[in-house]
Each structure stands twice: as structure tokens, then as C-alpha cells.
Amino acid sequence: MSGSGRTVRGSDGRTYLDFYSGIAVNLLGYDVPEVREAVERQLRTGVVHTSTFYLIASQVELAERIARLSGIDDAVVFFTCSGTEAVETALLLATEHRRSGRVVALRHSYHGRSFGALAVTGDHRWHGAGRTPLRVELVPDVPPQDGPGEVADEHQVAHGVSELTRVLDSEPDRPVAALIAEPVQGVAGAVPLADGQLAAYARAVRSHGALLICDEVQTGWGRTGRWWGHQWDDDVRPDLLVFAKGLAGGLTLGGVVGRREVMNCLPMPSISTFGGNQLSTTAALATLDVIEDRDLPARAHTAGHLLRGLLETGLAGVGGVRRVQGRGLLLAVAFQDPATAAAVQEECRTRGLLVGLGGSAGNCVRVMPPLTVTDDEVRRGAETLVAAAQAADRLERTS
Ligand code: PMP
């Protein structure tokens, strides 16, 4: 298998245009010279890893850079190996800081597959396990996938705030530690919270002294058209921001950036052996250079706008399509039926386009190309997806 730009050649010898990016990881695409050369330089030093027991220069540099990018005053960073481990870290810190195991999460959320991350995963498709280390209460977020709109309307937001406030007001001797929220719910099918919704939830949380954890594992590093997904709302100031996915150009790296007193609240020593080693942090610094130099958040905004417009126009009138949803280059096409979504995804693959499958109802084709995608590739990808949906519709009608 090999890859270059937005194209991968599979072990089947065929080439594919990649609009899934290894589940939103390959922000820059494949074989990016700046990242490859940085990783090769690091490998030539002979040091891949020494652990965080001794200071790692590239880790310190990366932490300082992420602290600045986070917009959080006097921020501190902790590195992990995955999104799940980063979510787990945020939950550990928030519950310790507030001395309470009560956490509020959103109904269609996905936060990972460890004991704690799964506990705050509201999406019923993923929340299979019955036992949990936390007391989790779920509050409304977006309308169900088969509802009328892509995002919550004014009344639904107001209802969500009042449900959240009811939870925050209950049991004063066992306060809520935190609300954890994705600004755009990726696994649920790229469903954004409504304008002002996260800000309204954040105000309710803050007025009760609880913390706001923004899970930016899918929405971070520019994918939604801004550096962070929460920046689509004014005045959202996360206490803890969770990141992972595309930071290190495909190498494993996640982490939490947050307010110093929360980040430093653990009474015991705490370490992630692999978290932020030389190789992954060097790759991350090179990746951030490219994102900043090419202003890829802005590119995600314009390319996302083009892609969404082409999909909306092309899919209008195609049977079985509900809508196109998402933000920037975190997009999905929602179908009436999960079987149609699966058929379209497979038809896309046959036609040389990689897309994903997801959605709370399993009915979404997920579309998240690298942020470096060209206009030409956007057009090609959109044409292929539309043709695949038309083919699936024809098949549906004749069967
Ligand atoms: N949070 C969100 C919002 C995610 O989308 C994911 C992964 N899809 C995770 C956490 C977990 O990340 P990982 O798979 O790297 O553990």
C-alpha cells in the first residue's frame, strides 16, 4: 500500500481518492514532505523514545505551542497516545478537581472506548456496556437523526439548557464535576450543535462552578473551518480541551490542554510512558507548521463550502437522501435508511472514492477529506458520491 496527496494505492493495486482520511486523522494527506523529513531526521538521531521521566525538548516546544493555540490563559498540556486516553485524563482531572464523580454528557456523544470514556458516550450504538465508574447524566443535544432539521432549533436549545440546569441544581451535596461536549458530533454523523447552544450550556455549567470539557478530537486542528470547533460560538472558554487524531500526521498522539489549577490537581504522581515521545511530537510540530503556513482552517472552510454545495445540488432529488450536514470538512450525507448508506459507501469504493459510515442511526456516509484537498479533487469526490447515490437509488427502485 502507498499514498501521496489525497490518493492511496491499495494492496489491490487500485488507486483511491481518500475522503475519509483514516477517520479524520490525515489532515495533510499522504507523504507530506515536511512531516516525512522531520520524522526521518528524528529517526536518524537514533532516539524514538526516552519517556517523560526526562524532559523531551520537542515535547516542551509542542506543549507551549498548543497552550498558545488553545486560547486558555496560563494553560498546561498533558500528552497521551489516543483520544480515548485523553478523554480519560480530562475526566480524571475534572472529577478530582471538583471532588465528585458526577459528569454530564450529551445524548448523541462519542468519547472513546475506555471505562470512563464509554461511560460518557451517550450514543446508544456505542454505549453497550452497562457498568460505569462515573455517575453520568445525559442531556439533550441535537434532534434525532430522522428529525426534521440538522441542528436543534431555539426551543430544543432552551429545553436542553433547562434539562442541564435541572441536573446541575439537583443534589447540592454531590455537585456535577463537568459537562463534556463535542462542538460537532462526529460519530453521530457530523451533527453540529446549534449556534449559541454550546455557549448557553457553558454559561449554565459555569454558573454552577462545574467545568466544561470540550472534546475536540474530531473537530480540532482546523477541520471545521476554525482552529477549534468551539470557536464557532463566541464566548466558549473550555476549562479542559481534549485533542488527538490529526495532530501528529498519523503517528499516535493525543492530550489535554487546560487551566493550570485543574491540570495540576492530582495528588499523586501521574505519567503516560509513551505520551508525547520524540517521534510523535516532532511529527506534530511539522504538522502544525504546515497547518499554520497554509492556513488550513481557512482552507477547510472554503473547500467545505464548495463540497457541501456540490453535494447538496447533486443529491437534490436523489431518492433516499435526507440531507448534507456538518461543518467545514467534517461532513456527512444522511440517508433515510442505513442500508442505503452502506450501499453508497460500497459503491463509492468501487468507483475509487473512500468515505466512511456512521451516524447515530447508522444512516450517514461520512465525508472528511484531508484539509489540503484541491478544488478539482472536491469536484471529483462530489461527482463520484452523487453518482454512487444515484446508482444505489436506481438499484433500490428496481429491486
Ligand atoms: N472523542 C471523539 C469525539 C472521537 O471522535 C473519538 C474517536 N473517533 C474519540 C474521542 C476516541 O479517540 P481514539 O479512537 O483515538 O481513542
XYZ file of C-alpha atoms and ligand atoms in Angstrom:
415
model
C 0.000 0.000 0.000
C 1.217 3.537 -0.705
C -0.133 7.071 -0.626
C 0.526 10.536 -1.940
C -1.511 13.715 -1.511
C -5.142 12.698 -1.221
C -4.648 9.434 -3.111
C -3.875 5.979 -1.771
C -2.959 2.879 -3.713
C -4.438 -0.179 -2.029
C -2.906 -3.625 -1.778
C -5.440 -4.496 -4.519
C -3.367 -2.322 -6.887
C -6.189 0.216 -7.336
C -5.925 3.922 -6.513
C -8.499 5.679 -4.390
C -9.274 9.310 -3.660
C -9.408 9.422 0.130
C -12.326 11.384 1.598
C -12.166 9.625 4.958
C -8.567 10.449 5.988
C -8.184 7.424 8.255
C -11.150 8.664 10.342
C -10.232 12.356 10.242
C -6.569 11.744 11.062
C -4.693 12.508 7.836
C -5.250 16.256 7.886
C -2.476 16.871 5.378
C -2.998 13.775 3.232
C -0.262 11.247 2.454
C 3.502 11.500 2.034
C 3.793 15.084 3.201
C 7.464 16.064 2.658
C 7.671 18.387 5.680
C 6.393 15.692 8.055
C 8.287 12.830 6.391
C 11.582 14.757 6.561
C 11.048 15.736 10.209
C 10.298 12.122 11.149
C 13.289 10.853 9.142
C 15.572 13.420 10.837
C 14.342 12.248 14.238
C 14.820 8.591 13.315
C 18.394 9.343 12.231
C 19.168 10.633 15.745
C 18.560 7.055 16.886
C 16.034 8.215 19.505
C 12.368 7.392 19.098
C 11.504 7.395 22.755
C 13.007 8.073 26.161
C 9.798 8.503 28.270
C 8.647 11.628 30.046
C 10.903 10.807 33.008
C 13.436 13.166 31.398
C 12.428 16.357 29.619
C 11.919 16.000 25.860
C 12.686 19.248 24.009
C 10.211 18.674 21.177
C 7.514 17.800 23.712
C 8.076 21.028 25.642
C 8.026 23.059 22.422
C 4.820 21.367 21.290
C 3.152 21.850 24.680
C 3.963 25.563 24.622
C 2.600 25.856 21.133
C -0.654 24.030 21.918
C -1.052 26.074 25.107
C -0.891 29.241 22.971
C -3.226 27.847 20.321
C -5.779 26.783 22.942
C -6.631 30.361 23.912
C -6.763 29.192 27.559
C -4.900 31.544 29.936
C -1.798 30.092 31.544
C -2.572 26.692 30.019
C -0.857 23.383 30.810
C -0.708 20.363 28.475
C -0.597 16.615 29.149
C 0.156 14.208 26.278
C -1.359 10.786 25.736
C -1.367 8.224 22.924
C -5.007 8.369 21.826
C -8.239 10.333 22.008
C -9.706 7.857 24.461
C -6.776 8.197 26.832
C -7.031 11.985 26.573
C -10.761 11.921 27.417
C -9.977 9.625 30.337
C -7.377 12.142 31.539
C -9.858 15.025 31.347
C -12.442 13.041 33.308
C -9.862 12.106 35.932
C -8.798 15.742 36.335
C -12.326 17.198 36.401
C -13.680 14.687 38.914
C -10.646 15.094 41.153
C -10.753 18.899 40.946
C -14.455 19.009 41.811
C -14.253 16.022 44.191
C -17.267 14.442 42.552
C -17.858 11.591 40.125
C -20.963 13.196 38.592
C -20.488 14.103 34.931
C -22.989 15.395 32.372
C -22.689 14.321 28.735
C -24.718 14.864 25.585
C -27.203 12.311 24.364
C -25.572 11.566 20.982
C -21.959 11.888 22.116
C -19.000 9.623 21.363
C -15.882 9.933 23.516
C -13.946 6.660 23.140
C -13.813 3.097 24.348
C -12.183 3.002 27.798
C -14.204 2.538 31.003
C -14.655 6.272 31.666
C -14.852 7.432 28.028
C -17.509 4.841 27.306
C -19.441 5.942 30.390
C -19.844 9.465 28.936
C -20.650 8.169 25.446
C -24.365 8.853 25.068
C -24.768 7.438 21.555
C -26.697 4.223 22.136
C -24.950 2.415 19.244
C -21.616 2.636 21.043
C -22.679 2.655 24.657
C -23.042 -1.074 25.049
C -21.538 -1.754 28.457
C -23.822 -1.485 31.466
C -21.286 -0.762 34.164
C -19.594 2.580 34.666
C -17.076 4.192 37.026
C -18.912 7.555 36.891
C -22.377 8.879 37.664
C -23.347 10.118 34.205
C -26.463 12.076 33.306
C -27.293 12.762 29.655
C -28.844 15.992 28.404
C -30.429 16.747 25.002
C -28.173 17.965 22.205
C -29.325 17.585 18.609
C -32.627 16.358 17.222
C -32.712 12.662 16.403
C -31.158 11.885 13.007
C -34.541 11.257 11.475
C -35.939 14.520 12.843
C -36.768 17.475 10.653
C -33.588 19.511 10.956
C -29.840 19.139 11.039
C -29.416 21.115 14.272
C -31.518 21.916 17.316
C -33.972 24.807 16.969
C -34.386 27.580 19.562
C -36.940 25.602 21.593
C -34.805 22.489 21.655
C -31.787 24.524 22.839
C -33.879 26.142 25.590
C -35.150 22.707 26.594
C -31.552 21.397 26.688
C -30.448 24.286 28.917
C -33.325 23.709 31.312
C -32.584 19.950 31.484
C -28.917 20.734 32.133
C -29.847 23.282 34.816
C -32.155 20.765 36.475
C -29.266 18.277 36.703
C -26.856 20.981 37.948
C -29.336 22.097 40.637
C -30.031 18.587 41.911
C -28.134 17.037 44.817
C -26.215 20.103 46.050
C -24.058 17.925 48.301
C -22.866 15.959 45.229
C -22.070 18.683 42.685
C -21.610 17.987 38.981
C -17.896 17.873 38.115
C -18.142 18.712 34.421
C -20.053 18.775 31.184
C -18.229 17.040 28.346
C -19.283 18.014 24.813
C -18.202 17.759 21.169
C -18.873 21.032 19.283
C -19.748 18.960 16.195
C -20.751 15.409 16.999
C -18.581 13.396 14.660
C -19.551 9.774 15.216
C -23.227 10.824 15.496
C -22.943 11.886 11.831
C -21.132 15.252 11.782
C -24.008 16.976 13.540
C -23.100 20.480 14.780
C -24.605 21.924 17.905
C -26.838 24.903 17.075
C -25.379 28.422 17.015
C -25.160 29.572 20.617
C -26.004 26.144 22.064
C -22.561 25.319 23.422
C -22.251 28.868 24.795
C -25.621 28.547 26.565
C -24.663 25.168 28.042
C -21.250 26.590 29.047
C -22.916 29.506 30.886
C -25.168 27.139 32.837
C -22.199 24.954 33.758
C -20.012 27.902 34.794
C -22.709 29.497 36.939
C -22.767 26.260 38.960
C -18.978 26.095 39.317
C -18.739 22.954 37.150
C -16.113 22.558 34.416
C -16.523 22.495 30.647
C -14.604 19.783 28.792
C -14.593 20.303 25.019
C -13.824 17.090 23.181
C -12.112 18.389 20.025
C -10.743 15.018 18.963
C -12.590 15.231 15.616
C -13.109 18.973 15.410
C -9.594 20.145 16.287
C -6.745 21.488 14.137
C -8.972 23.335 11.676
C -11.224 20.574 10.377
C -14.440 22.555 10.921
C -13.030 25.734 9.362
C -11.733 27.252 12.631
C -8.836 26.064 14.777
C -11.250 24.586 17.295
C -14.859 23.599 16.798
C -15.935 25.507 19.913
C -14.789 28.761 18.273
C -17.940 28.734 16.144
C -19.656 30.066 19.265
C -18.492 33.309 20.876
C -17.530 33.155 24.493
C -16.995 29.437 24.944
C -13.979 29.030 27.222
C -13.262 25.361 27.874
C -11.589 24.536 31.177
C -10.178 21.421 29.528
C -9.797 20.802 25.791
C -9.207 17.267 24.541
C -7.292 16.694 21.287
C -5.894 13.776 19.247
C -6.488 12.409 15.704
C -4.585 14.514 13.159
C -2.040 16.310 15.321
C 0.942 14.088 14.525
C 0.370 13.290 10.854
C -0.803 9.748 11.589
C 1.513 8.943 14.497
C -0.308 8.322 17.755
C -0.640 11.431 19.883
C -3.431 12.899 21.954
C -3.700 15.061 25.002
C -5.451 17.595 27.157
C -4.781 21.304 27.425
C -6.394 23.166 30.279
C -6.363 25.590 33.151
C -3.289 25.175 35.348
C -5.085 24.576 38.645
C -7.205 21.814 37.100
C -4.303 20.221 35.208
C -2.177 20.176 38.367
C -4.836 18.968 40.809
C -3.886 15.300 41.075
C -2.413 14.460 44.472
C -0.389 11.504 43.175
C 2.375 11.219 40.573
C 0.953 10.542 37.138
C 2.612 9.509 33.877
C 1.866 8.261 30.373
C 5.009 6.368 29.352
C 4.585 6.802 25.594
C 2.602 10.072 25.680
C 4.407 12.687 23.597
C 7.629 10.875 22.756
C 10.298 12.324 20.449
C 8.916 10.835 17.258
C 5.264 11.822 17.686
C 5.971 15.337 18.982
C 8.451 16.014 16.161
C 5.824 14.897 13.633
C 3.268 17.112 15.386
C 5.467 20.218 15.232
C 5.944 19.683 11.485
C 2.200 19.100 11.030
C 1.319 22.308 12.907
C 3.845 24.218 10.770
C 2.047 23.111 7.619
C -1.410 23.851 9.060
C -0.303 27.358 10.038
C 1.769 28.129 6.931
C -1.048 27.154 4.579
C -3.836 28.461 6.823
C -5.632 25.148 6.552
C -8.525 26.087 8.866
C -9.494 28.730 6.284
C -8.973 26.171 3.512
C -11.273 23.714 5.328
C -13.888 26.442 5.420
C -13.783 27.236 1.690
C -13.280 23.647 0.496
C -16.054 22.519 2.860
C -18.369 25.161 1.475
C -17.656 24.042 -2.106
C -18.045 20.344 -1.270
C -21.245 20.830 0.644
C -22.761 22.965 -2.125
C -21.878 20.389 -4.807
C -23.299 17.549 -2.726
C -26.494 19.443 -1.942
C -27.063 20.323 -5.590
C -26.085 16.898 -6.915
C -28.127 14.955 -4.388
C -31.301 17.068 -4.675
C -33.958 14.729 -5.995
C -31.942 11.547 -5.458
C -34.171 9.075 -3.625
C -33.340 8.094 -0.072
C -31.252 11.198 0.738
C -32.213 13.201 3.802
C -29.650 15.986 3.893
C -25.991 17.014 3.891
C -24.777 18.062 7.331
C -21.665 19.148 9.190
C -19.212 21.997 9.316
C -16.101 22.744 7.234
C -14.626 19.432 6.085
C -16.375 17.425 8.793
C -19.389 16.456 6.702
C -21.884 13.637 6.273
C -24.710 12.725 3.928
C -27.649 11.407 5.935
C -29.851 8.828 4.173
C -33.318 7.601 5.138
C -32.038 4.104 5.621
C -28.784 2.659 6.995
C -28.790 0.025 4.213
C -28.695 2.797 1.588
C -25.771 4.495 3.356
C -23.882 1.189 3.377
C -24.676 0.594 -0.319
C -23.485 4.116 -1.230
C -20.262 3.724 0.726
C -19.504 0.449 -1.061
C -20.466 1.924 -4.442
C -18.077 4.836 -3.758
C -15.267 2.383 -3.035
C -15.968 0.514 -6.266
C -15.748 3.860 -8.090
C -12.456 4.763 -6.406
C -13.573 7.009 -3.533
C -13.053 6.254 0.169
C -15.757 7.553 2.517
C -16.912 6.419 5.956
C -20.099 5.141 7.536
C -21.667 6.327 10.764
C -24.424 8.343 12.354
C -26.449 7.611 15.469
C -28.915 5.742 13.285
C -26.145 4.192 11.158
C -27.559 6.100 8.188
C -24.723 8.506 7.357
C -21.948 8.423 4.788
C -19.138 10.378 6.420
C -17.067 12.700 4.245
C -13.869 14.180 5.711
C -11.124 14.684 3.133
C -7.674 15.952 4.111
C -7.675 19.737 4.621
C -5.209 20.011 1.734
C -7.828 18.780 -0.752
C -7.839 20.743 -4.034
C -10.929 22.177 -5.707
C -10.516 19.627 -8.503
C -10.470 16.771 -6.030
C -13.505 18.213 -4.260
C -15.358 18.204 -7.602
C -14.226 14.659 -8.417
C -15.173 13.377 -4.966
C -18.578 15.064 -5.033
C -19.317 13.726 -8.552
C -18.412 10.199 -7.503
C -20.512 10.339 -4.359
C -23.510 11.719 -6.246
C -23.130 9.035 -8.951
C -22.894 6.356 -6.239
C -26.066 7.637 -4.549
C -27.875 7.692 -7.916
C -26.749 4.121 -8.619
C -27.918 2.971 -5.169
C -31.259 4.705 -5.756
C -31.694 3.010 -9.177
C -30.945 -0.368 -7.619
C -33.400 0.313 -4.818
C -36.160 1.169 -7.337
C -35.610 -1.916 -9.464
C -35.352 -4.419 -6.608
N -13.617 11.625 21.112
C -14.145 11.800 19.893
C -15.004 12.994 19.634
C -13.883 10.889 18.873
O -14.425 11.069 17.671
C -13.028 9.790 19.134
C -12.658 8.775 18.061
N -13.457 8.684 16.976
C -12.508 9.648 20.429
C -12.806 10.588 21.383
C -11.609 8.495 20.765
O -10.393 8.625 20.127
P -9.447 7.349 19.873
O -10.180 6.446 18.914
O -8.184 7.939 19.335
O -9.232 6.699 21.184
